[in-house]
XYZ file of C-alpha atoms in Angstrom:
53
model
C -25.571 -2.375 -42.919
C -26.189 -3.641 -39.410
C -24.989 -1.759 -36.345
C -23.917 -3.801 -33.340
C -24.559 -2.218 -29.958
C -22.726 -3.123 -26.789
C -24.174 -2.712 -23.324
C -22.135 0.007 -21.639
C -23.102 -1.319 -18.225
C -20.774 -4.343 -18.442
C -18.217 -3.182 -21.009
C -16.120 -0.594 -19.213
C -12.930 -1.673 -21.001
C -12.405 -4.368 -23.635
C -11.771 -7.671 -21.868
C -12.801 -6.242 -18.502
C -16.189 -7.589 -17.571
C -17.275 -5.472 -14.602
C -19.321 -2.407 -13.921
C -17.823 0.984 -13.173
C -18.889 0.599 -9.540
C -17.047 -2.723 -9.258
C -13.921 -1.184 -10.769
C -14.046 1.782 -8.399
C -14.468 -0.567 -5.420
C -11.319 -2.447 -6.493
C -9.395 0.805 -6.928
C -10.394 1.987 -3.446
C -9.327 -1.349 -1.957
C -5.948 -1.134 -3.724
C -5.436 2.409 -2.437
C -5.673 1.093 1.133
C -2.872 -1.411 0.527
C 0.691 -1.236 1.768
C 2.842 1.418 0.177
C 6.619 1.458 0.217
C 9.026 4.351 0.385
C 11.350 4.777 -2.569
C 14.213 3.199 -0.633
C 12.085 0.233 0.429
C 10.977 -0.258 -3.158
C 14.557 -0.153 -4.447
C 15.621 -2.711 -1.830
C 12.752 -5.056 -2.702
C 13.511 -4.700 -6.405
C 17.171 -5.591 -5.825
C 16.120 -8.645 -3.803
C 13.742 -9.711 -6.543
C 16.402 -9.308 -9.230
C 18.882 -11.343 -7.151
C 16.360 -14.178 -6.826
C 15.411 -14.048 -10.490
C 18.948 -14.200 -11.883
């Protein structure tokens, strides 16, 4: 029986080809992004639904 090994360096998650450092850099960038209050989110969701339907 043959055992297949996978490099952990590039296989953080299946289908996600990046290192842990690259993933963490993307998470930090996303955390800087604009955040909406609950009311702003609800308003934007209603606008989106109105456009979609």
